[in-house]
mmCIF file of C-alpha atoms in Angstrom:
data_model
loop_
_atom_site.group_PDB
_atom_site.id
_atom_site.type_symbol
_atom_site.label_atom_id
_atom_site.label_comp_id
_atom_site.label_asym_id
_atom_site.label_seq_id
_atom_site.Cartn_x
_atom_site.Cartn_y
_atom_site.Cartn_z
ATOM 1 C CA MET A 1 440.550 176.249 -108.048
ATOM 2 C CA SER A 2 443.000 175.350 -106.385
ATOM 3 C CA ILE A 3 444.187 176.707 -102.995
ATOM 4 C CA GLU A 4 447.005 175.110 -101.126
ATOM 5 C CA ILE A 5 447.619 176.645 -97.654
ATOM 6 C CA SER A 6 450.651 175.542 -95.496
ATOM 7 C CA ASN A 7 451.592 177.099 -92.200
ATOM 8 C CA GLU A 8 454.585 177.005 -91.807
ATOM 9 C CA SER A 9 454.152 179.777 -88.514
ATOM 10 C CA GLY A 10 454.074 178.002 -85.379
ATOM 11 C CA HIS A 11 450.685 180.124 -84.519
ATOM 12 C CA GLU A 12 447.462 178.465 -84.721
ATOM 13 C CA VAL A 13 445.287 179.915 -87.434
ATOM 14 C CA ASN A 14 441.726 179.414 -88.878
ATOM 15 C CA GLU A 15 442.760 177.507 -92.304
ATOM 16 C CA THR A 16 439.531 177.166 -92.879
ATOM 17 C CA ALA A 17 438.501 180.599 -92.936
ATOM 18 C CA LEU A 18 441.530 181.681 -95.184
ATOM 19 C CA LEU A 19 440.887 179.206 -97.540
ATOM 20 C CA ALA A 20 437.324 180.541 -97.328
ATOM 21 C CA VAL A 21 437.772 184.547 -98.099
ATOM 22 C CA ALA A 22 440.570 183.461 -100.634
ATOM 23 C CA ARG A 23 438.104 181.637 -102.735
ATOM 24 C CA ASN A 24 435.331 184.542 -102.703
ATOM 25 C CA THR A 25 437.666 186.689 -103.889
ATOM 26 C CA LEU A 26 439.155 184.711 -106.536
ATOM 27 C CA ASP A 27 435.149 184.246 -107.337
ATOM 28 C CA GLU A 28 434.239 187.426 -106.515
ATOM 29 C CA MET A 29 437.088 189.010 -109.053
ATOM 30 C CA GLY A 30 436.472 186.250 -111.645
ATOM 31 C CA VAL A 31 439.473 184.635 -111.767
ATOM 32 C CA ASN A 32 439.437 181.498 -113.873
ATOM 33 C CA PRO A 33 437.927 178.788 -111.948
ATOM 34 C CA MET A 34 441.421 176.657 -113.049
ATOM 35 C CA ALA A 35 443.917 178.987 -111.386
ATOM 36 C CA GLU A 36 445.817 177.674 -108.146
ATOM 37 C CA LEU A 37 447.125 180.107 -105.679
ATOM 38 C CA SER A 38 449.283 179.426 -103.087
ATOM 39 C CA LEU A 39 448.829 180.768 -99.396
ATOM 40 C CA LEU A 40 451.807 179.926 -96.904
ATOM 41 C CA LEU A 41 451.645 181.281 -93.510
ATOM 42 C CA VAL A 42 455.505 181.657 -92.048
ATOM 43 C CA ASP A 43 457.273 182.943 -88.957
ATOM 44 C CA ILE A 44 458.678 186.758 -87.871
ATOM 45 C CA GLY A 45 461.946 185.206 -88.749
ATOM 46 C CA TYR A 46 461.737 184.179 -92.707
ATOM 47 C CA MET A 47 459.129 186.743 -93.036
ATOM 48 C CA ALA A 48 462.010 188.908 -92.635
ATOM 49 C CA GLU A 49 464.566 187.169 -94.752
ATOM 50 C CA LEU A 50 462.044 187.217 -97.442
ATOM 51 C CA ASN A 51 461.169 191.030 -97.175
ATOM 52 C CA HIS A 52 465.260 191.605 -97.549
ATOM 53 C CA ARG A 53 465.374 189.229 -100.107
ATOM 54 C CA TRP A 54 462.710 190.543 -102.208
ATOM 55 C CA MET A 55 461.980 193.886 -101.539
ATOM 56 C CA GLU A 56 464.931 195.416 -99.704
ATOM 57 C CA LYS A 57 463.248 196.317 -96.737
ATOM 58 C CA THR A 58 465.015 195.415 -92.672
ATOM 59 C CA GLY A 59 462.483 193.864 -90.364
ATOM 60 C CA PRO A 60 459.614 191.879 -91.777
ATOM 61 C CA THR A 61 456.386 192.419 -92.720
ATOM 62 C CA ASP A 62 452.468 191.634 -92.787
ATOM 63 C CA VAL A 63 451.803 190.216 -96.322
ATOM 64 C CA LEU A 64 454.191 189.535 -99.310
ATOM 65 C CA ALA A 65 452.649 188.308 -102.511
ATOM 66 C CA PHE A 66 455.079 186.450 -105.688
ATOM 67 C CA PRO A 67 453.045 187.034 -109.204
ATOM 68 C CA MET A 68 453.671 183.874 -111.427
ATOM 69 C CA ASP A 69 452.145 184.408 -114.450
ATOM 70 C CA GLU A 70 451.523 187.231 -116.531
ATOM 71 C CA LEU A 71 447.855 187.900 -117.100
ATOM 72 C CA ASP A 72 445.712 188.899 -119.262
ATOM 73 C CA ALA A 73 443.773 192.155 -119.530
ATOM 74 C CA ASP A 74 441.234 190.797 -121.963
ATOM 75 C CA ARG A 75 440.270 187.530 -120.513
ATOM 76 C CA GLY A 76 440.307 188.049 -117.586
ATOM 77 C CA PRO A 77 442.408 186.995 -113.736
ATOM 78 C CA GLY A 78 443.916 183.398 -114.491
ATOM 79 C CA ALA A 79 443.293 182.866 -118.238
ATOM 80 C CA ASP A 80 444.985 180.458 -119.838
ATOM 81 C CA GLU A 81 445.016 180.693 -123.806
ATOM 82 C CA ASP A 82 445.148 177.313 -123.868
ATOM 83 C CA GLY A 83 442.704 176.504 -122.780
ATOM 84 C CA PRO A 84 441.591 173.914 -119.424
ATOM 85 C CA GLU A 85 445.331 174.026 -118.636
ATOM 86 C CA PRO A 86 445.580 175.302 -115.077
ATOM 87 C CA THR A 87 447.096 179.310 -114.084
ATOM 88 C CA LEU A 88 449.192 179.663 -111.370
ATOM 89 C CA LEU A 89 448.555 183.076 -109.785
ATOM 90 C CA GLY A 90 451.083 182.961 -107.380
ATOM 91 C CA ASP A 91 452.057 183.031 -103.979
ATOM 92 C CA VAL A 92 450.784 184.871 -100.915
ATOM 93 C CA VAL A 93 453.242 184.902 -97.913
ATOM 94 C CA LEU A 94 451.262 185.582 -94.750
ATOM 95 C CA CYS A 95 452.842 186.484 -91.313
ATOM 96 C CA PRO A 96 450.267 185.663 -88.162
ATOM 97 C CA GLU A 97 452.234 187.469 -85.201
ATOM 98 C CA VAL A 98 452.899 190.596 -87.256
ATOM 99 C CA ALA A 99 449.009 190.203 -88.062
ATOM 100 C CA GLU A 100 448.671 190.134 -84.259
ATOM 101 C CA ARG A 101 449.934 193.145 -83.759
ATOM 102 C CA GLN A 102 448.566 195.053 -86.587
ATOM 103 C CA ALA A 103 444.912 193.352 -85.178
ATOM 104 C CA LYS A 104 445.484 194.916 -81.645
ATOM 105 C CA VAL A 105 446.458 198.054 -82.883
ATOM 106 C CA ALA A 106 443.559 198.421 -85.475
ATOM 107 C CA GLY A 107 440.910 196.898 -82.817
ATOM 108 C CA HIS A 108 439.378 193.943 -84.097
ATOM 109 C CA ALA A 109 440.496 190.206 -83.843
ATOM 110 C CA THR A 110 443.815 188.961 -85.355
ATOM 111 C CA GLY A 111 441.919 186.005 -87.633
ATOM 112 C CA ASP A 112 439.886 189.309 -89.396
ATOM 113 C CA GLU A 113 443.447 191.022 -89.590
ATOM 114 C CA LEU A 114 444.755 187.602 -92.131
ATOM 115 C CA MET A 115 441.895 187.513 -93.775
ATOM 116 C CA LEU A 116 442.376 191.385 -94.813
ATOM 117 C CA LEU A 117 445.624 190.506 -95.579
ATOM 118 C CA THR A 118 444.489 187.318 -97.392
ATOM 119 C CA VAL A 119 442.373 189.588 -100.002
ATOM 120 C CA HIS A 120 445.193 192.431 -99.812
ATOM 121 C CA GLY A 121 448.125 190.018 -100.801
ATOM 122 C CA ILE A 122 445.721 188.186 -103.542
ATOM 123 C CA LEU A 123 444.515 191.649 -104.662
ATOM 124 C CA HIS A 124 448.616 192.475 -105.357
ATOM 125 C CA LEU A 125 448.774 188.594 -107.318
ATOM 126 C CA LEU A 126 446.133 190.371 -109.769
ATOM 127 C CA GLY A 127 448.111 193.690 -110.371
ATOM 128 C CA TYR A 128 446.677 195.925 -108.109
ATOM 129 C CA ASP A 129 449.062 197.845 -106.193
ATOM 130 C CA HIS A 130 448.707 201.024 -103.843
ATOM 131 C CA ALA A 131 451.757 202.878 -104.026
ATOM 132 C CA GLU A 132 450.381 206.202 -105.552
ATOM 133 C CA PRO A 133 447.186 207.604 -104.075
ATOM 134 C CA GLU A 134 445.050 206.859 -106.483
ATOM 135 C CA GLU A 135 445.971 203.296 -106.919
ATOM 136 C CA GLU A 136 445.314 203.038 -103.122
ATOM 137 C CA ARG A 137 442.168 204.251 -102.565
ATOM 138 C CA GLU A 138 441.215 201.832 -105.771
ATOM 139 C CA MET A 139 442.993 198.629 -104.345
ATOM 140 C CA PHE A 140 441.842 199.464 -100.502
ATOM 141 C CA GLY A 141 438.283 199.902 -101.348
ATOM 142 C CA LEU A 142 437.835 197.137 -103.593
ATOM 143 C CA GLN A 143 439.527 195.343 -100.718
ATOM 144 C CA ASN A 144 436.884 196.728 -98.390
ATOM 145 C CA ARG A 145 434.060 195.382 -100.819
ATOM 146 C CA LEU A 146 435.579 192.231 -100.784
ATOM 147 C CA ILE A 147 435.704 191.419 -97.597
ATOM 148 C CA SER A 148 431.968 192.904 -96.834
ATOM 149 C CA ALA A 149 431.272 190.755 -100.067
ATOM 150 C CA TYR A 150 432.548 187.899 -97.845
ATOM 151 C CA ARG A 151 431.135 188.379 -95.000
ATOM 152 C CA ARG A 152 427.659 188.947 -96.054
ATOM 153 C CA SER A 153 428.026 185.136 -97.469
ATOM 154 C CA ILE A 154 428.922 183.594 -94.236
ATOM 155 C CA GLY A 155 426.188 185.556 -92.634
ATOM 156 C CA ILE A 156 427.836 188.654 -90.832
ATOM 157 C CA LEU A 157 426.169 191.778 -92.183
ATOM 158 C CA ALA A 158 428.104 194.664 -89.568
ATOM 159 C CA VAL A 159 432.166 195.123 -90.568
ATOM 160 C CA ALA A 160 432.087 197.735 -88.272
ATOM 161 C CA ASP A 161 436.003 195.650 -86.847
ATOM 162 C CA ILE A 162 437.492 195.919 -90.461
ATOM 163 C CA PRO A 163 438.885 199.091 -90.399
ATOM 164 C CA LEU A 164 438.708 201.367 -93.993
ATOM 165 C CA LYS A 165 441.966 201.790 -94.546
ATOM 166 C CA PRO A 166 443.333 199.053 -92.546
ATOM 167 C CA THR A 167 446.906 198.557 -90.712
ATOM 168 C CA ILE A 168 448.935 197.092 -93.770
ATOM 169 C CA SER A 169 452.365 197.086 -93.516
ATOM 170 C CA ASP A 170 454.561 199.199 -96.371
ATOM 171 C CA HIS A 171 455.449 196.359 -98.206
#
């Protein structure tokens, strides 16, 4: 599994933690180990530009996901019909400044919010959405289970600081 991270936000971020939660999420979701993912952290101005250009919304958002390859539901996320060639899942773009604001509102650490947003973005790359109430329940439930699984894997049992329904902005 290849995960690249690029922090162009100007904010100090625990890249190791984001890589770990991304890897754990992809493993838990059964994504092909040859898959490739990119995490990009950007400043608030660039995130506002991306949100306007691609989502036709004004202002910055917390996370955007740009899938690259179509997923084959019969063979699992990240599967490639040619065999061992890597599959490009896509890019997850995060805005630490928006995450920091949301973390304050939710009452948890910015690092926890960024981990939550990383999982959220990956789920979008894997085809999950939250446009409808049923989709939202499924996606946010899965997101919470994945965060809990990651936290257990690093020896943190309590997840009280991660809200059941996070403060994901309407992206």
